[in-house]
Short mmCIF file of C-alpha atoms and ligand atoms in Angstrom, two decimals:
data_model
loop_
_atom_site.label_atom_id
_atom_site.label_comp_id
_atom_site.label_asym_id
_atom_site.label_seq_id
_atom_site.Cartn_x
_atom_site.Cartn_y
_atom_site.Cartn_z
CA MET A 1 -173.08 -29.81 5.69
CA GLY A 2 -171.27 -29.64 9.04
CA LEU A 3 -171.92 -31.69 12.13
CA LEU A 4 -175.54 -32.84 12.05
CA LEU A 5 -175.82 -35.58 14.62
CA GLY A 6 -174.08 -35.64 18.00
CA CYS A 7 -174.15 -38.95 19.84
CA ILE A 8 -173.34 -39.84 23.43
CA ALA A 9 -172.74 -43.58 23.88
CA ASP A 10 -172.56 -45.20 27.31
CA ASP A 11 -169.79 -47.62 26.36
CA PHE A 12 -167.13 -48.10 23.74
CA THR A 13 -168.44 -51.14 21.87
CA GLY A 14 -171.86 -49.53 21.85
CA ALA A 15 -170.33 -46.43 20.33
CA THR A 16 -168.78 -48.36 17.44
CA ASP A 17 -172.03 -50.26 16.98
CA LEU A 18 -173.87 -46.95 16.56
CA ALA A 19 -171.14 -45.45 14.37
CA ASN A 20 -171.30 -48.57 12.20
CA ASN A 21 -175.02 -48.13 11.54
CA LEU A 22 -174.55 -44.45 10.73
CA VAL A 23 -171.67 -45.22 8.32
CA ARG A 24 -173.75 -47.89 6.61
CA ALA A 25 -176.52 -45.36 6.18
CA GLY A 26 -174.02 -43.00 4.47
CA MET A 27 -172.84 -40.66 7.23
CA ARG A 28 -169.18 -39.79 7.70
CA VAL A 29 -168.56 -40.58 11.35
CA VAL A 30 -165.79 -40.15 13.87
CA GLN A 31 -165.89 -41.87 17.23
CA THR A 32 -164.06 -40.18 20.04
CA ILE A 33 -163.03 -41.72 23.33
CA GLY A 34 -164.41 -39.31 25.87
CA LEU A 35 -164.71 -35.65 24.91
CA PRO A 36 -162.88 -34.83 21.68
CA ASP A 37 -159.39 -33.52 22.43
CA ALA A 38 -158.46 -32.78 18.81
CA PRO A 39 -160.35 -31.18 15.93
CA LEU A 40 -162.64 -33.53 14.02
CA PRO A 41 -162.06 -34.06 10.28
CA ASP A 42 -163.86 -31.36 8.27
CA ASP A 43 -165.96 -33.82 6.29
CA CYS A 44 -167.55 -35.70 9.19
CA ASN A 45 -171.24 -35.12 9.75
CA ALA A 46 -171.75 -37.25 12.84
CA VAL A 47 -169.69 -37.71 15.97
CA VAL A 48 -170.09 -40.46 18.53
CA ILE A 49 -168.64 -39.57 21.92
CA ALA A 50 -167.88 -42.85 23.69
CA LEU A 51 -168.19 -42.71 27.44
CA LYS A 52 -167.62 -45.56 29.85
CA SER A 53 -170.73 -44.76 31.85
CA ARG A 54 -172.86 -47.87 31.59
CA THR A 55 -171.77 -49.35 34.88
CA ILE A 56 -171.29 -46.24 36.99
CA ALA A 57 -173.68 -44.64 39.47
CA PRO A 58 -176.34 -42.32 38.01
CA GLU A 59 -174.84 -39.10 39.41
CA GLN A 60 -171.52 -39.71 37.66
CA ALA A 61 -173.15 -40.96 34.46
CA VAL A 62 -175.28 -37.79 34.39
CA LYS A 63 -172.26 -35.58 34.96
CA GLN A 64 -170.25 -37.18 32.13
CA SER A 65 -173.22 -37.16 29.76
CA LEU A 66 -173.97 -33.48 30.44
CA ALA A 67 -170.33 -32.60 29.75
CA ALA A 68 -170.61 -34.41 26.41
CA LEU A 69 -173.88 -32.61 25.70
CA GLN A 70 -172.26 -29.26 26.41
CA TRP A 71 -169.53 -29.99 23.86
CA LEU A 72 -172.13 -31.05 21.29
CA LYS A 73 -174.16 -27.91 21.91
CA GLU A 74 -171.06 -25.83 21.25
CA GLN A 75 -170.79 -27.56 17.85
CA HIS A 76 -174.45 -26.67 17.12
CA VAL A 77 -175.44 -30.23 16.21
CA HIS A 78 -179.00 -30.58 14.88
CA GLN A 79 -179.90 -33.60 16.97
CA VAL A 80 -178.53 -35.46 19.99
CA TYR A 81 -178.62 -39.26 20.27
CA PHE A 82 -178.10 -40.96 23.63
CA LYS A 83 -177.03 -44.53 22.86
CA TYR A 84 -177.30 -47.42 25.33
CA CYS A 85 -177.09 -51.17 25.07
CA SER A 86 -179.47 -53.21 22.94
CA THR A 87 -180.17 -55.21 26.10
CA PHE A 88 -181.07 -51.99 27.98
CA ASP A 89 -178.78 -52.81 30.88
CA SER A 90 -176.92 -50.28 32.98
CA TRP A 91 -175.59 -49.69 36.48
CA TYR A 92 -176.86 -52.21 39.02
CA THR A 93 -176.14 -52.74 42.68
CA GLY A 94 -178.52 -55.45 43.73
CA GLU A 95 -181.71 -53.38 43.62
CA VAL A 96 -183.29 -53.03 40.21
CA ARG A 97 -182.24 -49.55 39.16
CA GLY A 98 -180.09 -48.17 36.41
CA ASN A 99 -178.70 -44.97 34.96
CA ILE A 100 -180.44 -44.84 31.57
CA GLY A 101 -183.45 -43.03 33.09
CA PRO A 102 -181.45 -40.45 35.05
CA VAL A 103 -179.21 -39.67 32.07
CA THR A 104 -182.22 -39.35 29.74
CA GLU A 105 -183.99 -36.99 32.12
CA ALA A 106 -180.88 -34.89 32.72
CA LEU A 107 -180.33 -34.51 28.96
CA MET A 108 -184.01 -33.61 28.44
CA GLN A 109 -183.80 -30.97 31.12
CA ALA A 110 -180.55 -29.50 29.85
CA MET A 111 -181.94 -29.34 26.32
CA GLY A 112 -185.37 -28.04 27.32
CA CYS A 113 -186.86 -31.05 25.60
CA ASP A 114 -190.39 -32.13 26.56
CA PHE A 115 -190.54 -35.51 24.83
CA THR A 116 -188.23 -38.28 23.72
CA ILE A 117 -188.29 -41.94 22.81
CA ALA A 118 -186.48 -44.95 24.23
CA THR A 119 -185.96 -48.14 22.29
CA PRO A 120 -183.06 -50.58 22.27
CA ALA A 121 -184.52 -52.43 19.25
CA PHE A 122 -181.87 -53.72 16.83
CA PRO A 123 -183.55 -56.32 14.61
CA ASP A 124 -180.32 -57.06 12.67
CA ASN A 125 -179.01 -58.45 15.96
CA GLN A 126 -182.27 -60.09 17.02
CA ARG A 127 -183.20 -57.42 19.54
CA THR A 128 -186.88 -56.63 19.06
CA VAL A 129 -189.39 -54.78 21.20
CA PHE A 130 -193.00 -56.01 21.22
CA LYS A 131 -195.66 -54.44 23.46
CA GLY A 132 -192.82 -52.83 25.35
CA HIS A 133 -191.09 -56.14 26.02
CA LEU A 134 -187.54 -56.70 24.85
CA PHE A 135 -186.71 -59.96 23.12
CA VAL A 136 -183.21 -61.33 22.57
CA GLY A 137 -183.73 -63.73 19.67
CA ASP A 138 -186.74 -65.84 20.61
CA GLN A 139 -186.41 -65.24 24.35
CA LEU A 140 -187.62 -62.49 26.59
CA LEU A 141 -184.67 -60.47 27.86
CA SER A 142 -185.27 -61.86 31.36
CA ASP A 143 -184.95 -65.46 30.10
CA SER A 144 -181.83 -64.73 28.03
CA GLY A 145 -178.19 -64.98 29.07
CA MET A 146 -178.51 -61.39 30.33
CA LYS A 147 -179.98 -62.71 33.56
CA ASN A 148 -176.44 -63.89 34.41
CA HIS A 149 -174.44 -60.84 33.27
CA PRO A 150 -171.46 -60.32 35.66
CA LEU A 151 -172.14 -56.58 36.15
CA THR A 152 -175.61 -55.68 34.89
CA PRO A 153 -178.02 -58.64 35.08
CA MET A 154 -181.49 -58.04 33.57
CA THR A 155 -184.44 -59.84 35.13
CA ASP A 156 -187.41 -57.86 33.77
CA ALA A 157 -188.17 -57.63 30.04
CA ASN A 158 -190.91 -54.99 30.35
CA LEU A 159 -189.04 -51.84 29.36
CA VAL A 160 -191.82 -49.49 30.39
CA HIS A 161 -191.48 -50.88 33.94
CA VAL A 162 -187.68 -50.95 33.84
CA LEU A 163 -187.44 -47.36 32.64
CA GLN A 164 -190.25 -46.04 34.84
CA ALA A 165 -188.41 -47.40 37.88
CA GLN A 166 -185.45 -45.19 36.89
CA CYS A 167 -187.40 -42.01 36.02
CA GLN A 168 -189.32 -39.18 37.66
CA ARG A 169 -191.14 -38.43 34.38
CA GLN A 170 -193.96 -40.66 33.12
CA VAL A 171 -193.03 -43.39 30.67
CA GLY A 172 -195.48 -44.67 28.03
CA LEU A 173 -195.51 -46.87 24.94
CA ILE A 174 -195.78 -46.44 21.18
CA ASP A 175 -196.76 -49.94 20.18
CA TYR A 176 -196.09 -51.99 17.05
CA ARG A 177 -199.56 -51.33 15.60
CA CYS A 178 -198.94 -47.61 15.66
CA VAL A 179 -195.39 -47.93 14.30
CA ALA A 180 -196.68 -50.10 11.44
CA LYS A 181 -198.99 -47.25 10.35
CA GLY A 182 -196.04 -44.91 9.87
CA VAL A 183 -194.97 -41.36 10.49
CA HIS A 184 -198.38 -39.69 10.89
CA ALA A 185 -199.72 -42.29 13.31
CA ILE A 186 -196.52 -42.04 15.35
CA ALA A 187 -196.78 -38.24 15.44
CA ASP A 188 -200.43 -38.50 16.57
CA ARG A 189 -199.51 -40.97 19.28
CA ILE A 190 -196.77 -38.65 20.53
CA THR A 191 -199.31 -35.82 20.77
CA GLU A 192 -201.68 -38.14 22.64
CA LEU A 193 -198.97 -39.29 25.08
CA LYS A 194 -197.92 -35.69 25.74
CA SER A 195 -201.52 -34.76 26.52
CA GLN A 196 -201.50 -37.53 29.13
CA GLY A 197 -198.44 -36.07 30.80
CA ILE A 198 -196.12 -38.73 29.40
CA SER A 199 -192.77 -37.48 28.21
CA ILE A 200 -190.77 -40.63 27.39
CA ALA A 201 -192.09 -43.38 25.12
CA VAL A 202 -190.71 -46.86 24.71
CA VAL A 203 -191.19 -47.70 21.02
CA ASP A 204 -191.91 -51.16 19.65
CA ALA A 205 -189.88 -52.27 16.64
CA LEU A 206 -189.93 -55.75 15.15
CA SER A 207 -187.99 -55.13 11.96
CA ASN A 208 -185.74 -52.68 10.18
CA ASP A 209 -188.86 -51.52 8.32
CA ASP A 210 -190.30 -50.40 11.65
CA LEU A 211 -187.12 -48.43 12.38
CA LEU A 212 -187.19 -46.88 8.91
CA ARG A 213 -190.82 -45.85 9.52
CA LEU A 214 -189.86 -44.40 12.89
CA GLY A 215 -186.94 -42.34 11.52
CA PRO A 216 -188.96 -39.58 9.78
CA ALA A 217 -191.13 -39.19 12.90
CA LEU A 218 -187.98 -38.24 14.82
CA ALA A 219 -186.76 -35.58 12.38
CA ASP A 220 -187.65 -32.69 14.68
CA MET A 221 -187.01 -34.41 18.00
CA PRO A 222 -183.98 -32.68 19.56
CA LEU A 223 -183.06 -35.75 21.65
CA VAL A 224 -183.38 -39.40 20.70
CA THR A 225 -182.47 -42.19 23.14
CA ALA A 226 -182.00 -45.68 21.73
CA GLY A 227 -179.78 -48.64 21.03
CA SER A 228 -177.99 -48.46 17.71
CA GLY A 229 -180.94 -49.63 15.59
CA VAL A 230 -182.82 -46.34 15.40
CA ALA A 231 -179.76 -44.83 13.68
CA ILE A 232 -180.58 -46.56 10.40
CA GLY A 233 -183.62 -44.31 9.94
CA LEU A 234 -182.09 -40.93 10.78
CA PRO A 235 -179.53 -40.01 8.06
CA SER A 236 -182.21 -39.78 5.35
CA ASN A 237 -183.82 -36.98 7.38
CA TRP A 238 -180.86 -34.88 6.15
CA GLY A 239 -181.04 -36.32 2.62
CA ILE A 240 -178.05 -38.62 3.25
CA GLN A 241 -177.99 -41.94 1.38
CA PRO A 242 -175.67 -45.00 1.72
CA ALA A 243 -172.30 -44.47 -0.02
CA ALA A 244 -169.67 -47.09 -0.86
CA ASP A 245 -166.62 -45.13 0.30
CA SER A 246 -167.87 -44.02 3.72
CA ALA A 247 -166.20 -47.09 5.31
CA LYS A 248 -162.68 -46.87 3.82
CA LEU A 249 -159.65 -47.67 6.07
CA PRO A 250 -155.87 -47.94 5.44
CA ALA A 251 -154.47 -51.35 4.40
CA ALA A 252 -154.03 -53.80 7.30
CA GLN A 253 -150.56 -54.95 8.33
CA GLY A 254 -148.77 -56.35 11.39
CA GLN A 255 -149.65 -59.19 13.73
CA GLN A 256 -153.05 -60.31 14.92
CA ALA A 257 -154.44 -60.82 18.41
CA ILE A 258 -157.73 -61.21 20.25
CA ILE A 259 -158.37 -60.07 23.82
CA SER A 260 -161.57 -61.31 25.40
CA GLY A 261 -162.92 -60.28 28.80
CA SER A 262 -166.56 -60.75 27.88
CA CYS A 263 -168.40 -63.58 29.63
CA SER A 264 -171.52 -63.24 27.47
CA GLN A 265 -172.90 -66.33 25.80
CA ALA A 266 -171.94 -65.32 22.26
CA THR A 267 -168.34 -64.69 23.35
CA GLN A 268 -168.18 -67.99 25.22
CA GLY A 269 -169.12 -69.66 21.94
CA GLN A 270 -166.52 -67.67 19.98
CA VAL A 271 -163.74 -68.58 22.41
CA ALA A 272 -164.77 -72.27 22.32
CA HIS A 273 -164.84 -72.17 18.51
CA PHE A 274 -161.38 -70.57 18.25
CA VAL A 275 -159.89 -73.08 20.72
CA ALA A 276 -161.60 -76.03 18.98
CA GLN A 277 -160.07 -74.90 15.66
CA GLY A 278 -156.62 -75.25 17.27
CA GLY A 279 -155.98 -71.50 17.67
CA ALA A 280 -153.22 -70.43 20.09
CA ALA A 281 -155.06 -69.40 23.26
CA TYR A 282 -154.11 -68.32 26.79
CA GLN A 283 -156.76 -68.61 29.48
CA LEU A 284 -156.47 -66.08 32.27
CA ASP A 285 -157.93 -67.35 35.51
CA PRO A 286 -158.53 -64.40 37.88
CA LEU A 287 -158.04 -66.74 40.85
CA ALA A 288 -154.59 -67.88 39.72
CA TRP A 289 -152.92 -64.84 41.30
CA PRO A 290 -153.32 -63.15 44.70
CA SER A 291 -155.95 -60.41 44.39
CA ASP A 292 -153.41 -57.61 44.94
CA THR A 293 -151.02 -58.71 42.18
CA PRO A 294 -150.31 -55.64 40.00
CA PRO A 295 -152.04 -56.11 36.61
CA ALA A 296 -148.78 -55.24 34.81
CA ASP A 297 -146.99 -58.23 36.45
CA ILE A 298 -149.63 -60.68 35.27
CA ALA A 299 -149.73 -59.06 31.83
CA ALA A 300 -145.96 -59.39 31.41
CA GLN A 301 -146.21 -63.18 31.73
CA VAL A 302 -149.06 -63.33 29.23
CA VAL A 303 -147.28 -61.10 26.71
CA ASN A 304 -144.23 -63.36 26.97
CA TRP A 305 -146.38 -66.33 26.08
CA ALA A 306 -148.10 -64.46 23.26
CA THR A 307 -144.95 -63.19 21.57
CA ALA A 308 -143.74 -66.77 21.27
CA HIS A 309 -146.96 -67.78 19.49
CA MET A 310 -148.06 -64.85 17.35
CA ALA A 311 -145.62 -64.95 14.45
CA SER A 312 -147.84 -66.86 12.04
CA SER A 313 -151.39 -66.75 13.37
CA PRO A 314 -153.69 -64.80 15.69
CA VAL A 315 -153.32 -65.37 19.44
CA LEU A 316 -156.24 -65.26 21.84
CA VAL A 317 -155.94 -64.12 25.47
CA TYR A 318 -159.18 -64.61 27.38
CA SER A 319 -160.68 -64.48 30.84
CA THR A 320 -164.06 -65.44 29.37
CA ALA A 321 -165.78 -67.94 31.65
CA ASP A 322 -169.25 -69.37 32.18
CA ALA A 323 -171.76 -68.02 34.70
CA GLU A 324 -170.78 -70.51 37.41
CA GLN A 325 -167.06 -69.73 37.17
CA VAL A 326 -167.77 -66.00 37.17
CA LYS A 327 -169.93 -66.32 40.31
CA SER A 328 -167.16 -68.23 42.04
CA VAL A 329 -164.59 -65.53 41.17
CA GLN A 330 -166.98 -62.77 42.27
CA SER A 331 -167.76 -64.42 45.59
CA GLN A 332 -164.05 -64.79 46.37
CA ARG A 333 -162.82 -61.44 45.03
CA GLY A 334 -165.90 -59.18 45.10
CA THR A 335 -167.77 -58.33 41.89
CA GLN A 336 -166.27 -54.90 41.37
CA HIS A 337 -162.72 -55.87 42.20
CA ALA A 338 -162.87 -59.00 40.01
CA GLY A 339 -164.26 -56.99 37.07
CA GLU A 340 -161.87 -54.05 37.29
CA HIS A 341 -158.75 -56.14 38.01
CA THR A 342 -159.46 -58.44 35.08
CA GLU A 343 -160.11 -55.46 32.81
CA GLN A 344 -156.81 -53.89 33.86
CA VAL A 345 -154.85 -57.10 33.26
CA LEU A 346 -156.36 -57.47 29.78
CA ALA A 347 -155.74 -53.79 29.02
CA GLN A 348 -152.07 -54.16 29.96
CA VAL A 349 -151.88 -57.27 27.77
CA ALA A 350 -153.34 -55.28 24.87
CA GLN A 351 -150.77 -52.55 25.36
CA GLY A 352 -147.90 -55.05 25.57
CA LEU A 353 -149.01 -56.92 22.46
CA VAL A 354 -149.32 -53.74 20.43
CA GLN A 355 -145.84 -52.70 21.58
CA HIS A 356 -144.62 -56.07 20.29
CA GLY A 357 -146.04 -55.62 16.80
CA VAL A 358 -149.74 -56.46 16.98
CA SER A 359 -151.62 -53.99 14.81
CA GLN A 360 -154.81 -55.94 14.11
CA LEU A 361 -156.62 -56.32 17.39
CA VAL A 362 -160.02 -57.78 18.25
CA VAL A 363 -161.34 -56.90 21.70
CA ALA A 364 -164.43 -58.67 23.07
CA GLY A 365 -166.49 -57.06 25.82
CA GLY A 366 -167.77 -53.53 26.37
CA GLU A 367 -166.01 -52.78 29.63
CA THR A 368 -162.97 -54.69 28.46
CA SER A 369 -162.86 -52.60 25.30
CA GLY A 370 -163.07 -49.43 27.34
CA ALA A 371 -160.08 -50.46 29.42
CA CYS A 372 -158.05 -51.58 26.35
CA VAL A 373 -158.73 -48.42 24.37
CA GLN A 374 -157.69 -46.30 27.34
CA ALA A 375 -154.50 -48.32 27.86
CA LEU A 376 -153.66 -47.89 24.16
CA GLY A 377 -154.05 -44.12 24.41
CA ILE A 378 -156.66 -44.14 21.63
CA SER A 379 -158.73 -40.98 21.41
CA GLN A 380 -160.32 -41.11 17.93
CA LEU A 381 -161.44 -43.98 15.74
CA THR A 382 -162.36 -43.93 12.07
CA ILE A 383 -165.08 -46.47 11.31
CA GLY A 384 -164.58 -49.06 8.57
CA ALA A 385 -166.38 -52.07 7.14
CA GLN A 386 -168.76 -54.19 9.18
CA ILE A 387 -167.67 -57.70 10.21
CA ASP A 388 -171.02 -58.72 11.70
CA PRO A 389 -174.05 -56.59 12.58
CA GLY A 390 -172.99 -53.99 15.14
CA VAL A 391 -169.26 -54.69 14.84
CA PRO A 392 -167.08 -52.76 12.37
CA TRP A 393 -163.31 -52.61 12.00
CA CYS A 394 -161.87 -49.25 13.00
CA TYR A 395 -158.53 -47.55 12.54
CA ALA A 396 -157.00 -45.57 15.39
CA PRO A 397 -153.73 -43.75 15.97
CA SER A 398 -151.90 -45.07 19.05
CA ARG A 399 -148.50 -44.08 20.39
CA PHE A 400 -147.92 -47.73 21.38
CA ALA A 401 -148.29 -49.06 17.81
CA LEU A 402 -145.02 -49.58 15.93
CA SER A 403 -146.44 -47.90 12.82
CA GLY A 404 -148.28 -45.20 14.77
CA GLY A 405 -151.73 -46.74 14.42
CA LEU A 406 -153.68 -49.97 14.49
CA HIS A 407 -156.82 -51.64 13.22
CA ILE A 408 -159.06 -52.50 16.11
CA THR A 409 -162.54 -53.90 16.49
CA LEU A 410 -164.52 -53.57 19.70
CA LYS A 411 -167.03 -56.40 19.92
CA SER A 412 -169.93 -56.12 22.29
CA GLY A 413 -170.21 -59.35 24.30
CA ASN A 414 -173.35 -60.69 22.74
CA PHE A 415 -172.57 -59.82 19.14
CA GLY A 416 -170.94 -61.79 16.35
CA SER A 417 -171.16 -65.29 14.88
CA ALA A 418 -169.35 -68.29 16.42
CA ASP A 419 -166.40 -67.97 14.00
CA PHE A 420 -166.04 -64.22 14.64
CA PHE A 421 -162.43 -64.40 15.90
CA THR A 422 -161.12 -65.90 12.68
CA LYS A 423 -163.60 -64.30 10.30
CA ALA A 424 -162.72 -60.82 11.57
CA PHE A 425 -159.14 -60.93 10.22
CA GLN A 426 -160.25 -62.32 6.84
CA SER A 427 -162.84 -59.58 6.60
CA LEU A 428 -160.26 -56.90 7.42
CA HIS A 429 -157.91 -58.18 4.74
CA GLN A 430 -160.67 -58.27 2.14
CA SER A 431 -161.97 -54.81 2.95
CA THR A 432 -158.59 -53.08 3.05
CA HIS A 433 -156.84 -55.00 0.19
CA PRO A 434 -159.59 -54.90 -2.42
P1 ADP B 1 -169.80 -57.81 27.82
O1 ADP B 1 -169.72 -56.93 26.62
O2 ADP B 1 -169.97 -59.27 27.48
O3 ADP B 1 -170.80 -57.31 28.81
P2 ADP B 1 -167.74 -56.65 29.46
O4 ADP B 1 -166.29 -56.56 29.15
O5 ADP B 1 -168.54 -55.39 29.34
O6 ADP B 1 -168.36 -57.77 28.53
O7 ADP B 1 -168.00 -57.17 30.93
C1 ADP B 1 -167.44 -58.34 31.43
C2 ADP B 1 -166.96 -58.06 32.85
O8 ADP B 1 -166.64 -59.32 33.44
C3 ADP B 1 -165.69 -57.23 32.89
O9 ADP B 1 -165.70 -56.36 33.98
C4 ADP B 1 -164.61 -58.30 33.06
O10 ADP B 1 -163.42 -57.81 33.65
C5 ADP B 1 -165.31 -59.28 33.96
N1 ADP B 1 -164.72 -60.62 33.87
C6 ADP B 1 -164.08 -61.14 32.81
N2 ADP B 1 -163.69 -62.40 33.06
C7 ADP B 1 -164.09 -62.68 34.31
C8 ADP B 1 -163.99 -63.83 35.13
N3 ADP B 1 -163.38 -64.94 34.70
N4 ADP B 1 -164.50 -63.77 36.38
C9 ADP B 1 -165.13 -62.64 36.81
N5 ADP B 1 -165.28 -61.52 36.08
C10 ADP B 1 -164.76 -61.53 34.83
#
């Protein structure tokens, strides 16, 4: 069958989220960290290239995305999927802008593509789009915790506005009434939008049924841009159906740890839950060290603590903090410095823990995951069973792991139930020791 779908994801947790939906829909998927540097397994029919481009300026995000596109073109993929966050956030510097629009337009131009869609809808994770407005659970995006995100706050829920502000091309809407009517109505609406000079359409989706109705309408669209949700409706365009063994990983072994740099509300709850259950936890306060302390020095102290606690149960190392604490750190250290320094400390901790025998690792936070995966020298991940919507276990070779590889899960900040940090290890054991 060969490589059918080529995906470009703007961060690492987002990439696994997308890969997870494709695996659940029956595709054999490999996720690569950056451009693939080794041949892909012969039997994979989708590849997700994970970039770390969500929070970089548009010019660089475009450059990286076009390089990924070039590689995908050389593989002759049938369709390209640009994946962004289900909260539609990206680069932000104080003015409302972002890089989703520029990347979309650059990909369209490079592919000679005159129309595409944009929808972050992911109903399994309570992200729905109604009349172009994004809801997180029962709240508009702009009323949700995303208004306080440390790097990419979102203060407007109207995606047509948000995207139009980032694009030269005209942005329109395919609304829920049209989606409900199915493939022909969607195709007619696309023709209508094109005739009005509109070349990107935000698409409403309130349920998985909407996404499954949308899928067939995208069969001939060379470029799709979306969160991970749209992926559930694409594999059947190639006659692919869900298969039990598409999520198989090696048996889990070794010690267990959790690294959390996400400050999102769901992660705050997961950290509080783990601590309340009496789990061994180390809180990293970015203000506890001078700002120029080398990350490796701080990490060495944390790893020392962790190795004394990790023999019998998972250890948690977290910098997770509430919005007020984050603001205080950012005002004293600068937003970018605080973010990058904390990411580097956590990444060094991840590396140290893996060198000391951890081979089941949960990482919380998109940027944090990017830093950890890079520090672990991981370049390819095989996708396994889902723990919670959007979050699968993966297996990855790493030269730092004592057995040559580790199980790792990259949890996007806002995903997962309150007991995620304990549930994850139980789920790994069950899925790899059937
Ligand atoms: P999420 O998936 O929740 O968005 P990310 O890891 O992508 O999480 O982003 C969180 C950002 O906040 C990272 O850059 C991280 O280093 C930074 N950060 C983590 N803890 C703190 C803290 N206590 N103060 C300030 N920034 C922090």
